[in-house]
Coordinates of N, CA and C in Angstrom, one line a residue:
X1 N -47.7 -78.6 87.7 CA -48.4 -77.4 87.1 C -48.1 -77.4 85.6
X2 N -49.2 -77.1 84.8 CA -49.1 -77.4 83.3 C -48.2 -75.6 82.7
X3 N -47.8 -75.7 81.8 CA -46.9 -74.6 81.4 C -48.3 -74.1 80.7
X4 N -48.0 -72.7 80.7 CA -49.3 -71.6 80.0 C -49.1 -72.0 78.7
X5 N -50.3 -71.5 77.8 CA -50.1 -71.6 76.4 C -49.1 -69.9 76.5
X6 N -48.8 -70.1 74.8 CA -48.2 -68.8 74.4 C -48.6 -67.7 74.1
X7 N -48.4 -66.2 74.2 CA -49.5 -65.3 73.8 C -49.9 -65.7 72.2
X8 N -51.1 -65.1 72.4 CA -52.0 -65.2 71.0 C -50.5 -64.8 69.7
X9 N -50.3 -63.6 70.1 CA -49.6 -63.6 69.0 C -48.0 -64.0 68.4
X10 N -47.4 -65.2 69.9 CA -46.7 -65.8 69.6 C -46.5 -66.9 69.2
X11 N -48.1 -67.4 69.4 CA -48.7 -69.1 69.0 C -48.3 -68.9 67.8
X12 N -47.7 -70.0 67.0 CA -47.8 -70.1 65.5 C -49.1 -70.5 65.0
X13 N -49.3 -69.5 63.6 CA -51.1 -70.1 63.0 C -50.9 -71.4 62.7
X14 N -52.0 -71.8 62.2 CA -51.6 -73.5 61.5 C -51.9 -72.5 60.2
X15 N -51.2 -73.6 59.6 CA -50.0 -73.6 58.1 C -50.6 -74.5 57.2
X16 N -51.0 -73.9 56.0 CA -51.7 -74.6 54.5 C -51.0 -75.9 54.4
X17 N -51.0 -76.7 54.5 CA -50.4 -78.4 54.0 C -50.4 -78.1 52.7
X18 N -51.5 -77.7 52.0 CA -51.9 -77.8 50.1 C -50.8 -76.8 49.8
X19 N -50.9 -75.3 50.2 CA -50.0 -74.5 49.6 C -48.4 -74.8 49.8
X20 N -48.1 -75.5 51.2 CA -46.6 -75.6 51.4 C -46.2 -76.9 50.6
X21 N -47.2 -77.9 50.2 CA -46.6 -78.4 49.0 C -46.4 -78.8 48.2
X22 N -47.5 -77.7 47.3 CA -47.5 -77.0 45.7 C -45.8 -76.2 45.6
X23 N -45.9 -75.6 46.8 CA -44.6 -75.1 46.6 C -43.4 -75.7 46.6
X24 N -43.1 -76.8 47.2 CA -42.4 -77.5 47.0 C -42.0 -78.3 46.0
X25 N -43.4 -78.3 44.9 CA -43.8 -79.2 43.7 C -42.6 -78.6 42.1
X26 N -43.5 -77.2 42.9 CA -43.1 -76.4 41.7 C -41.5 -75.7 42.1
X27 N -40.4 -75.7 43.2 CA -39.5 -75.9 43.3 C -38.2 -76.5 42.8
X28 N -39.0 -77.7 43.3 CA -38.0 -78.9 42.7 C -38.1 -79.1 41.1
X29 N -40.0 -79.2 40.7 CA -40.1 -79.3 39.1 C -39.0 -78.2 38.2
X30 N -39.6 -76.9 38.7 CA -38.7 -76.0 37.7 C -37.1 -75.5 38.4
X31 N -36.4 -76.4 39.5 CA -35.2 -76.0 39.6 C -34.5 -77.1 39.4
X32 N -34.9 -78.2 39.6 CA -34.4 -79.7 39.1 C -34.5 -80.1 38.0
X33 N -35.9 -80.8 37.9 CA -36.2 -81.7 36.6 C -36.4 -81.1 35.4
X34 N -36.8 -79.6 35.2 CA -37.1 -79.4 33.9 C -35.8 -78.6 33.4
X35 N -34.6 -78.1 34.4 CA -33.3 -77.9 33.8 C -32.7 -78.9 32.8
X36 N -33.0 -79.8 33.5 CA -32.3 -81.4 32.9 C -32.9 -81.8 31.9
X37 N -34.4 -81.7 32.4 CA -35.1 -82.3 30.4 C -34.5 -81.4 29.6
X38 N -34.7 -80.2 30.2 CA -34.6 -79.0 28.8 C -32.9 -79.0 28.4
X39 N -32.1 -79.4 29.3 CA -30.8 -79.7 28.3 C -30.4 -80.6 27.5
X40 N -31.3 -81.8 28.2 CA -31.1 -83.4 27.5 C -32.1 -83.0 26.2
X41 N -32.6 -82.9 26.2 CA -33.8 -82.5 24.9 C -33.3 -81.8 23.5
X42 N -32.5 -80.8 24.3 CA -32.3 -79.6 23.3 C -31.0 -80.1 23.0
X43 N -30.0 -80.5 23.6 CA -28.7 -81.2 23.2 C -28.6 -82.5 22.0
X44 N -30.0 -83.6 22.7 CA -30.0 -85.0 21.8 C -30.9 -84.6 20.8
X45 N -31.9 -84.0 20.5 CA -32.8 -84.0 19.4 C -32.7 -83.0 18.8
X46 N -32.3 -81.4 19.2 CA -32.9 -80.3 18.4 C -31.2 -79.8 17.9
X47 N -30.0 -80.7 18.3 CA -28.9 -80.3 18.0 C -27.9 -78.7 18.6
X48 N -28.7 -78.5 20.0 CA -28.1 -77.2 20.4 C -26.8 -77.8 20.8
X49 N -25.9 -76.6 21.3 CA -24.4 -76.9 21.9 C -24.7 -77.1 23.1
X50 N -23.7 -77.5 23.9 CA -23.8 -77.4 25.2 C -24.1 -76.2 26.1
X51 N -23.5 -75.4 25.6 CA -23.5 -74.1 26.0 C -25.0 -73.3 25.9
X52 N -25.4 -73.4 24.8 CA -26.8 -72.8 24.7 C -28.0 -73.3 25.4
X53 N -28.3 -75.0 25.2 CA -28.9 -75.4 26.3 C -28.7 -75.0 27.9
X54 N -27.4 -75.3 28.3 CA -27.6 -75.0 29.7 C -28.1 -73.8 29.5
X55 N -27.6 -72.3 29.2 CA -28.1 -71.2 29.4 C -29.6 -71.2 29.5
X56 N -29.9 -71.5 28.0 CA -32.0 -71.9 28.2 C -32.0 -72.3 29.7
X57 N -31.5 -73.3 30.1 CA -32.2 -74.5 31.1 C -32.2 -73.5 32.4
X58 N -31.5 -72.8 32.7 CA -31.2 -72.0 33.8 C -32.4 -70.1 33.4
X59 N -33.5 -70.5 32.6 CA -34.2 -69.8 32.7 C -35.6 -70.6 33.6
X60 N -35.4 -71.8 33.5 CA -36.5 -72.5 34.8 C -36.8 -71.9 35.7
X61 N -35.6 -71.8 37.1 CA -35.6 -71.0 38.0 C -36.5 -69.8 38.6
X62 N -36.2 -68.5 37.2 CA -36.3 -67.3 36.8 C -37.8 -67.3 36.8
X63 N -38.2 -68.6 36.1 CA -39.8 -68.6 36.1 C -40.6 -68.9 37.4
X64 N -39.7 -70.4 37.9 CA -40.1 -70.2 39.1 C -40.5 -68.9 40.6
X65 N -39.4 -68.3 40.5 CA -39.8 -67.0 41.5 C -40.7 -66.4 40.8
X66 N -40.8 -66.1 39.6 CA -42.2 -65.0 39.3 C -43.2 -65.7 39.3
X67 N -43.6 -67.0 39.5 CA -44.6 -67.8 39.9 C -45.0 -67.6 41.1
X68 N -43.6 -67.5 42.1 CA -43.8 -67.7 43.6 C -44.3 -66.0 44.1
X69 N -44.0 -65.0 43.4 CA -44.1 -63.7 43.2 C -45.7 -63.2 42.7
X70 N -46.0 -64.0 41.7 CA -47.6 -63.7 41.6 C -48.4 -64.6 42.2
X71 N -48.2 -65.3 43.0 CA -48.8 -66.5 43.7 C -48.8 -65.7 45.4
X72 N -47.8 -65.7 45.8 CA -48.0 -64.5 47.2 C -48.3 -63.3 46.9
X73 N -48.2 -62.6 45.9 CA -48.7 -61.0 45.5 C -47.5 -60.4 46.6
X74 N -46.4 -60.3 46.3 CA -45.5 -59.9 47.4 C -44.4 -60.4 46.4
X75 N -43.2 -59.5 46.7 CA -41.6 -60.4 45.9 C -41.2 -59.8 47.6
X76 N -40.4 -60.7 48.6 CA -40.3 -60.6 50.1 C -38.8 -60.7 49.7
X77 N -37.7 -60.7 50.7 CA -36.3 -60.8 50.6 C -35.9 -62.2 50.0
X78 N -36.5 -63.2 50.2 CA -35.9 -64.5 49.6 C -35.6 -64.4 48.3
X79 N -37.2 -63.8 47.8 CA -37.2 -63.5 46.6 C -35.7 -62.9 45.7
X80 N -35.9 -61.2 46.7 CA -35.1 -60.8 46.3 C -33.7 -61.2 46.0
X81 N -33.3 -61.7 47.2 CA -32.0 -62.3 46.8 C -31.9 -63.8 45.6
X82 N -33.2 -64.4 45.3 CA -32.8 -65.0 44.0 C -32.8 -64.5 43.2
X83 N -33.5 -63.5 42.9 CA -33.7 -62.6 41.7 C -32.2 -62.0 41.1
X84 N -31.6 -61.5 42.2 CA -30.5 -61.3 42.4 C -29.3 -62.2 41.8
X85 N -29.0 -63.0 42.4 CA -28.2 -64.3 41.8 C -28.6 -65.0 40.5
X86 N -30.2 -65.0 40.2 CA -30.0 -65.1 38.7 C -29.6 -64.3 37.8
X87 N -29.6 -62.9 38.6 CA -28.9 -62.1 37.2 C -27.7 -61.9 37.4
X88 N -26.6 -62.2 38.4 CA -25.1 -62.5 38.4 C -25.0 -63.7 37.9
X89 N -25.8 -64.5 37.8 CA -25.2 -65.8 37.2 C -25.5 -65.6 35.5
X90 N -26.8 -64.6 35.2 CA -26.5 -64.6 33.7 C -25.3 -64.0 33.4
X91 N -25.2 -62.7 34.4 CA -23.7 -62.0 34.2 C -22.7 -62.6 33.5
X92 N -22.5 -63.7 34.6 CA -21.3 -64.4 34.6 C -21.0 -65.6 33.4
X93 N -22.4 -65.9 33.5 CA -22.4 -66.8 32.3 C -22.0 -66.2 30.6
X94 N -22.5 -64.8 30.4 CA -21.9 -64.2 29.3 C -20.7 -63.5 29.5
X95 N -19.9 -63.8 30.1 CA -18.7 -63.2 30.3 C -17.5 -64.4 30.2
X96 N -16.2 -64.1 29.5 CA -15.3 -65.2 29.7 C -15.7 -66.1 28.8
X97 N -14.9 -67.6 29.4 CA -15.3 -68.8 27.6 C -16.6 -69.1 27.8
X98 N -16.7 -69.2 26.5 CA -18.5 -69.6 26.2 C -18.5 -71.0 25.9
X99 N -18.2 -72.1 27.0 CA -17.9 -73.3 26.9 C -18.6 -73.6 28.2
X100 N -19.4 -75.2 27.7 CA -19.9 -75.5 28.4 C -19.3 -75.9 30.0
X101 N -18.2 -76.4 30.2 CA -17.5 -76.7 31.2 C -17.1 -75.1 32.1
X102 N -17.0 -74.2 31.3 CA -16.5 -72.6 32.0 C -17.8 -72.5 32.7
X103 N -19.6 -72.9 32.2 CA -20.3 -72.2 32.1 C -21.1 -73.0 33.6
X104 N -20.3 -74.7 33.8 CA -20.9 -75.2 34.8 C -19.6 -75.0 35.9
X105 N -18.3 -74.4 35.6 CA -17.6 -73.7 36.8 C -18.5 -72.5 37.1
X106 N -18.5 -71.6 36.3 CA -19.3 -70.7 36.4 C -20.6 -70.4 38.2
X107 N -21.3 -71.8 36.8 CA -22.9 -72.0 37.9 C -22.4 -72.5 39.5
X108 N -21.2 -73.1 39.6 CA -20.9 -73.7 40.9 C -20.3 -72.2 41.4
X109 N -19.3 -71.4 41.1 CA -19.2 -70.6 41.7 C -20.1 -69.3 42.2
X110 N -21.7 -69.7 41.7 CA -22.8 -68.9 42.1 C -23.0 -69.6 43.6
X111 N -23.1 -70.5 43.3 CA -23.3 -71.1 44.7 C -22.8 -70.9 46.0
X112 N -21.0 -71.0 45.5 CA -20.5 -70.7 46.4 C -20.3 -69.3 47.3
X113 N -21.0 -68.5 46.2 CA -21.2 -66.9 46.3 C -22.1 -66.7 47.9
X114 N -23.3 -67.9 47.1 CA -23.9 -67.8 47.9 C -24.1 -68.2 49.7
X115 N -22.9 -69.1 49.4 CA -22.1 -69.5 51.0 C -21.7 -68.4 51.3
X116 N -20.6 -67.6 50.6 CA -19.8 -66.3 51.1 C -21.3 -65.5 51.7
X117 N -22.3 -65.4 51.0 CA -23.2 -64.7 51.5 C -24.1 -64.5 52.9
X118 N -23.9 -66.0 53.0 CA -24.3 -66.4 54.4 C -23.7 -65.8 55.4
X119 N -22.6 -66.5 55.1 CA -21.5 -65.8 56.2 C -21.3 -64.4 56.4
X120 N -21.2 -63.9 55.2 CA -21.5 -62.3 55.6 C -22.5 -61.6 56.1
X121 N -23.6 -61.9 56.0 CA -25.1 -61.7 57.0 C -25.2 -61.9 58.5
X122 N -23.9 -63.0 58.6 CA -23.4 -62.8 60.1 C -23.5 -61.5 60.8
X123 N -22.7 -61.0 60.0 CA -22.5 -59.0 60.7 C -23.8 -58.2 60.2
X124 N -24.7 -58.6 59.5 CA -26.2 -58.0 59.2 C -27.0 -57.5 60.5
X125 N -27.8 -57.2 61.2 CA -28.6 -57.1 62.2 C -29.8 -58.2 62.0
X126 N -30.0 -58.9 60.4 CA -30.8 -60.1 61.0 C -29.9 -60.9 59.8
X127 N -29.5 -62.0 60.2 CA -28.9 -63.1 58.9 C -29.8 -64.3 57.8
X128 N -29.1 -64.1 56.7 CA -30.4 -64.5 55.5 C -30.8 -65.8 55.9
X129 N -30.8 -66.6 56.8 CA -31.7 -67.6 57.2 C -32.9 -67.4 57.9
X130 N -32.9 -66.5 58.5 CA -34.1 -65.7 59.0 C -35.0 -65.6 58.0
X131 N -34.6 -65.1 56.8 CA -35.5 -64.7 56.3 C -36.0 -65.9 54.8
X132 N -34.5 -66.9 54.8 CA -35.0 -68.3 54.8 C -36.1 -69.0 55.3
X133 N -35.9 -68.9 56.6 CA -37.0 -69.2 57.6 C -38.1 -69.2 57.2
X134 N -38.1 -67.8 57.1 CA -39.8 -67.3 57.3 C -40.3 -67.8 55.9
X135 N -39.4 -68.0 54.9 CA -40.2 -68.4 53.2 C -40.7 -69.9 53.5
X136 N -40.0 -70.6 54.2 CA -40.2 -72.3 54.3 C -40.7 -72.2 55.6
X137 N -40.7 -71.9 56.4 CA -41.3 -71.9 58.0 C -43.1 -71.5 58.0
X138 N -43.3 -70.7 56.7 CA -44.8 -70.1 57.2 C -45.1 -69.8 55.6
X139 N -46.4 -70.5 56.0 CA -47.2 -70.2 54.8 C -47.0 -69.0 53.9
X140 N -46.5 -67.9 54.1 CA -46.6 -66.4 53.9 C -48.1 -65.4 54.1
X141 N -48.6 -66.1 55.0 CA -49.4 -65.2 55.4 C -49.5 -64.2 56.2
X142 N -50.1 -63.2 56.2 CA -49.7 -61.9 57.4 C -49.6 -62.4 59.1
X143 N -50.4 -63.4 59.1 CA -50.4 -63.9 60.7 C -49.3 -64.5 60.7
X144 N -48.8 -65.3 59.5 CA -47.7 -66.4 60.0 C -46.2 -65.5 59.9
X145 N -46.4 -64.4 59.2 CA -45.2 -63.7 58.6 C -45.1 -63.0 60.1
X146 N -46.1 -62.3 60.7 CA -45.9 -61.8 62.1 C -45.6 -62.4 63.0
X147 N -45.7 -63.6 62.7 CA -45.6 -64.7 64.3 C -44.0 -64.6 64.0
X148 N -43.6 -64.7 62.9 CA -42.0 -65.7 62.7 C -41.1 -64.4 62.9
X149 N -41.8 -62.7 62.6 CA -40.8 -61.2 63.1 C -41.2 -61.5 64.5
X150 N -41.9 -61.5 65.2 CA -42.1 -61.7 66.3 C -40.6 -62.3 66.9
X151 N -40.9 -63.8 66.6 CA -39.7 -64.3 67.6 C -38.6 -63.9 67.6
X152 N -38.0 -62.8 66.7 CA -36.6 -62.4 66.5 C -36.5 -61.5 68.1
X153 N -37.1 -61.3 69.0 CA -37.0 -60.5 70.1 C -36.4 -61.4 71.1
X154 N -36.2 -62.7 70.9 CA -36.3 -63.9 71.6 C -34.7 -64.5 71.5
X155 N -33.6 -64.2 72.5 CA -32.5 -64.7 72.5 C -32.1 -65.8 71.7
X156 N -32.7 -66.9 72.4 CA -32.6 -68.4 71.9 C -32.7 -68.5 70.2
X157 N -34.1 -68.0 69.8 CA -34.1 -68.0 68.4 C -33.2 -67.1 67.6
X158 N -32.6 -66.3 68.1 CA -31.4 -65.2 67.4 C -30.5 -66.2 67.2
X159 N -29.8 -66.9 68.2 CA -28.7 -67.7 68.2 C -29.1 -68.7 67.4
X160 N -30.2 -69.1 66.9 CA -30.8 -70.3 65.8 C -30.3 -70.0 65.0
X161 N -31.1 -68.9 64.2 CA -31.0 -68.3 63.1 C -29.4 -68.2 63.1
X162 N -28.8 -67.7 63.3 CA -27.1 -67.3 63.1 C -26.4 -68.4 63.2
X163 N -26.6 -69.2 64.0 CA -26.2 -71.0 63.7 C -26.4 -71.6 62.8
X164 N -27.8 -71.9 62.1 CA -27.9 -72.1 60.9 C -27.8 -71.5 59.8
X165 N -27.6 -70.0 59.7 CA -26.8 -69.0 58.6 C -25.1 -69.9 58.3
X166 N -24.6 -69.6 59.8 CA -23.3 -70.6 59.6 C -22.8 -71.4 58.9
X167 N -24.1 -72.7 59.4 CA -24.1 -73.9 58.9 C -24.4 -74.2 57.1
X168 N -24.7 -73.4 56.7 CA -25.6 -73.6 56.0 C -24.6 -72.9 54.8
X169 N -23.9 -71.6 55.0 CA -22.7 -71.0 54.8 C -21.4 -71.8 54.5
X170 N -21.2 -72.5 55.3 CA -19.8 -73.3 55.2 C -20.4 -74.6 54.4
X171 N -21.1 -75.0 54.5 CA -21.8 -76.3 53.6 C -21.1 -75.8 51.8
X172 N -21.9 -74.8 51.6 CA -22.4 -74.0 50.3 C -21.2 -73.9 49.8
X173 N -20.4 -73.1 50.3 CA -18.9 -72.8 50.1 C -18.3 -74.0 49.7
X174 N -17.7 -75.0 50.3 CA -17.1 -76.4 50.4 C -18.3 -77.3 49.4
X175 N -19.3 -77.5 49.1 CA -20.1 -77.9 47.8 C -19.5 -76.8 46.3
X176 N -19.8 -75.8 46.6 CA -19.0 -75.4 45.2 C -18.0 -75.6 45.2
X177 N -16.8 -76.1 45.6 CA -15.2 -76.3 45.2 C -15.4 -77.7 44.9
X178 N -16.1 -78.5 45.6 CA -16.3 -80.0 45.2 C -17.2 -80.2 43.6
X179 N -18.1 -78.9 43.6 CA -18.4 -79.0 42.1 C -17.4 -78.5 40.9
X180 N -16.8 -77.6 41.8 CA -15.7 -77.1 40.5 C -14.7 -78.1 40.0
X181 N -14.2 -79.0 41.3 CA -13.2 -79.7 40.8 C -13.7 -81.1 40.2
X182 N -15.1 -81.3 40.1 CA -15.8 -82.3 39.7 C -16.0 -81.9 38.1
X183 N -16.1 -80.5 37.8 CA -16.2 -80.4 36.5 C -15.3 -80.3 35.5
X184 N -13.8 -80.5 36.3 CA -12.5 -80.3 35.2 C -12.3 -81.7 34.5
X185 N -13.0 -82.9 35.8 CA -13.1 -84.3 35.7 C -13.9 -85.1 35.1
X186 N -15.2 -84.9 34.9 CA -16.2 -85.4 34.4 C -16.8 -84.9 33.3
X187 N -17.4 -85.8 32.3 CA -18.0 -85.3 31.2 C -18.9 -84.4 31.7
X188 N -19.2 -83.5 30.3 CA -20.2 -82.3 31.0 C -21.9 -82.7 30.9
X189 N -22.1 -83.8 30.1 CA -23.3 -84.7 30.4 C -23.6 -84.8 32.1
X190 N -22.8 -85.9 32.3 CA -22.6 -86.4 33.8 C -23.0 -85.3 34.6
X191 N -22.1 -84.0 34.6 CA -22.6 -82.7 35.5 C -23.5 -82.0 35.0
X192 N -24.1 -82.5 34.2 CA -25.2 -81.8 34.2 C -26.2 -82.3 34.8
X193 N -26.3 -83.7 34.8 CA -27.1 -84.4 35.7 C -27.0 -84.0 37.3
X194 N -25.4 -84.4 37.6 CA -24.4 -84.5 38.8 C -24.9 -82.6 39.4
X195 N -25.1 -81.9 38.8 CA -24.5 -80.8 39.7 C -26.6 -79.9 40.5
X196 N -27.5 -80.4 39.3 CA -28.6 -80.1 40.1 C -28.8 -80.8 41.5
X197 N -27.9 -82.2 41.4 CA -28.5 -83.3 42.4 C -27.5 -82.4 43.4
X198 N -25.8 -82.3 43.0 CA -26.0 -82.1 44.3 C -26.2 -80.8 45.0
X199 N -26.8 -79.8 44.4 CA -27.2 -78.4 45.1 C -28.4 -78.6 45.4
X200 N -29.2 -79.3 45.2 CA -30.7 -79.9 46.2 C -30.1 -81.1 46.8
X201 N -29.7 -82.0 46.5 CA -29.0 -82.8 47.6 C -28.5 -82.3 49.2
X202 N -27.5 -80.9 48.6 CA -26.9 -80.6 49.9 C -28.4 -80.1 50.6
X203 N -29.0 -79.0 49.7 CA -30.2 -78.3 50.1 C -31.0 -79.2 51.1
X204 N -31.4 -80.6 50.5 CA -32.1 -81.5 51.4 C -31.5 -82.3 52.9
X205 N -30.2 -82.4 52.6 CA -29.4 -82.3 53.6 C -29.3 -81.2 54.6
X206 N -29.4 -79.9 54.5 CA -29.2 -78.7 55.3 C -31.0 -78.3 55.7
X207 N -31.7 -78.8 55.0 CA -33.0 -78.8 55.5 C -33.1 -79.8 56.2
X208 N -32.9 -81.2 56.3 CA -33.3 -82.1 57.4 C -32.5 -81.9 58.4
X209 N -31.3 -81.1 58.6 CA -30.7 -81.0 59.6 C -31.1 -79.7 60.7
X210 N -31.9 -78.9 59.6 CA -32.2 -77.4 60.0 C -33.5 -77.9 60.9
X211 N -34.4 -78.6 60.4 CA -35.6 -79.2 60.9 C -35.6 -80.1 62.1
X212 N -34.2 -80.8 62.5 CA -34.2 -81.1 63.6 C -33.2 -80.0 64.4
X213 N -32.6 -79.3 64.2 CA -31.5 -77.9 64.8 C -32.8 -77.5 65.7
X214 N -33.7 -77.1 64.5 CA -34.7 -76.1 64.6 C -35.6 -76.9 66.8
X215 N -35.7 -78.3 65.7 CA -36.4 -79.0 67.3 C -36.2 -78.7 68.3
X216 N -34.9 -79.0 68.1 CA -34.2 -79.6 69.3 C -33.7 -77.9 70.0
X217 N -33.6 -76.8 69.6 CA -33.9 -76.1 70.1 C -34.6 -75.0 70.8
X218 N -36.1 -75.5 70.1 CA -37.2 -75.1 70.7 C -37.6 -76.0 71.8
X219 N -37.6 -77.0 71.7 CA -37.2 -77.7 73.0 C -36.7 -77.7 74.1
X220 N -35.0 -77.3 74.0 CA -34.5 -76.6 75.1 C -35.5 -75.4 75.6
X221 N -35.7 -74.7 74.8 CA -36.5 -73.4 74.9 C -37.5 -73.8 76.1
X222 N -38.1 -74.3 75.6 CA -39.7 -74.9 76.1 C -39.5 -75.4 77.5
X223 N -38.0 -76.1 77.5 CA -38.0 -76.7 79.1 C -37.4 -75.3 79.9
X224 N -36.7 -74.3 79.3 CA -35.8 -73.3 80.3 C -36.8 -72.5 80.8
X225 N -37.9 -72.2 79.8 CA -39.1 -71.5 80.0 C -39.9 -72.0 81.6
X226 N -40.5 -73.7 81.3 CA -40.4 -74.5 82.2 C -40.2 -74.5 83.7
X227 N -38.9 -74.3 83.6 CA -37.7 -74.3 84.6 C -37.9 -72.6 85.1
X228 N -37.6 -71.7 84.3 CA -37.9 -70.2 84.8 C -39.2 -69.9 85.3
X229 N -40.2 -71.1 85.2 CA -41.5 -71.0 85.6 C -41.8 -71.4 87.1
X230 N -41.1 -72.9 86.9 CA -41.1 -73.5 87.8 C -40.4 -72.7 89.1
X231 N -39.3 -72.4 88.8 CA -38.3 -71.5 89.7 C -39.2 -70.0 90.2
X232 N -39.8 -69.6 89.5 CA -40.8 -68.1 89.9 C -41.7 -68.4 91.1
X233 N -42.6 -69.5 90.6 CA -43.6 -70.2 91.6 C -42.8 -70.5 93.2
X234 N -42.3 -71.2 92.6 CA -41.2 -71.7 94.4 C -40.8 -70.6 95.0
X235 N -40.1 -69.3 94.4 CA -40.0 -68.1 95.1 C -41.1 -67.5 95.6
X236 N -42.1 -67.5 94.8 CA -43.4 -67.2 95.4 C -44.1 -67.6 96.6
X237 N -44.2 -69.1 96.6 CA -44.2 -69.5 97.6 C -43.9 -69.8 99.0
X238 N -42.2 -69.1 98.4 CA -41.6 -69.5 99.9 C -41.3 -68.0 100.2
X239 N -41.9 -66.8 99.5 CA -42.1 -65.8 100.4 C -43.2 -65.3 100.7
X240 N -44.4 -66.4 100.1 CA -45.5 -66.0 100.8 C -45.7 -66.4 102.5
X241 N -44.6 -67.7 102.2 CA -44.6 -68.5 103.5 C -44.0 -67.1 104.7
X242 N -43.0 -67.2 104.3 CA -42.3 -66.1 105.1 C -42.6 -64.8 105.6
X243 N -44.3 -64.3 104.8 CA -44.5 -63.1 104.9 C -45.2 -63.4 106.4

């Protein structure tokens, strides 16, 4: 016996290919590569300090979300919490030595913030992967945004989401200490290259892992479902027999 499809409104819609990755274009362009031109640029030719460049260069980002913000007509929680961390990290950046090496301890200890943050979402009633989720999981459209609140009623996927909060938490944490102590060591050229790669590095790492996490336990799902199905029928049966 074939397994039922899922209710209409737990099917997932199909999902823009074009839009999911424009967004990814403009991600990596303005959180990676144009930090780095814009510090190599303004450092080798226009004579800024170290210090000034990086700061410019970490206005990339900033532009990024208000792209991603007038592009969905919506600023949603992902948003918010980058929005957020860019202005603790300018905080932080103008506070203390104004040296370039304080300023890429500094940026690594946003990160790690952001690990502590994970972890603390643990005790939230939903944890910020959830709402990770739903930024990279679904187009952002109203159907797809409903399909992905939807599943939070669903045991299995609760325990997802909070596993990969975890995961994703302890990663974050243990990368910023490995960037801190990489910046007392290395020229601040080198980390400046070194420290975008490895916070999309780990990123691309915690996403290929999240993408099979994610599989492999909708899968389970799909067979327990299966099995709860199969198991209903046979009871059925064997008290129709009996009646």
């Amino acid at each position: 016996m074939s397994t039922p499809a899922p209710a209409p409104e737990f099917a997932k819609p199909a999902r823009s290919r074009g839009a999911a990755a424009i967004g990814w274009v403009l991600t990596i362009g303005l959180n990676v590569v144009a930090p780095i031109l814009t510090y190599n640029t303004l450092t080798e030719d226009h004579g800024w300090s170290e210090f000034s460049a990086l700061l410019l260069s970490s206005a990339w980002p900033v532009l990024d979300t208000a792209i991603m913000a007038a592009w969905r007509r919506k600023i949603d929680e992902f948003a918010i919490v980058t929005l957020v961390f860019l202005v603790i990290t300018a905080v932080v950046s103008l506070v203390g030595a104004h040296t370039a090496r304080a300023l890429l301890i500094k940026d690594s200890s946003i990160t790690g913030l952001f690990g502590l943050l994970c972890l603390g979402t643990l005790l939230a009633p939903r944890p910020l992967m959830f709402y990770f989720g739903r930024k990279f999981a679904t187009d952002g459209t109203p159907a797809s945004t409903a399909w992905w609140n939807g599943m939070w009623q669903f045991d299995g996927f609760r325990s997802t989401m909070r596993t990969m909060t975890l995961v994703w938490g302890v990663a974050y944490v243990a990368e910023a200490l490995v960037r801190i102590a990489l910046a007392y060591v290395l020229p601040t050229k080198t980390m400046v290259t070194i420290s975008p790669i490895m916070i999309y590095g780990v990123l691309g790492a915690l996403g290929l892992w999240t993408t099979w996490f994610g599989k492999r336990r909708a899968a389970e799902g799909a067979r327990r479902a299966a099995e709860a199905e199969a198991a209903a029928v046979a009871a059925a049966a064997a008290a129709a027999a009996n009646a």
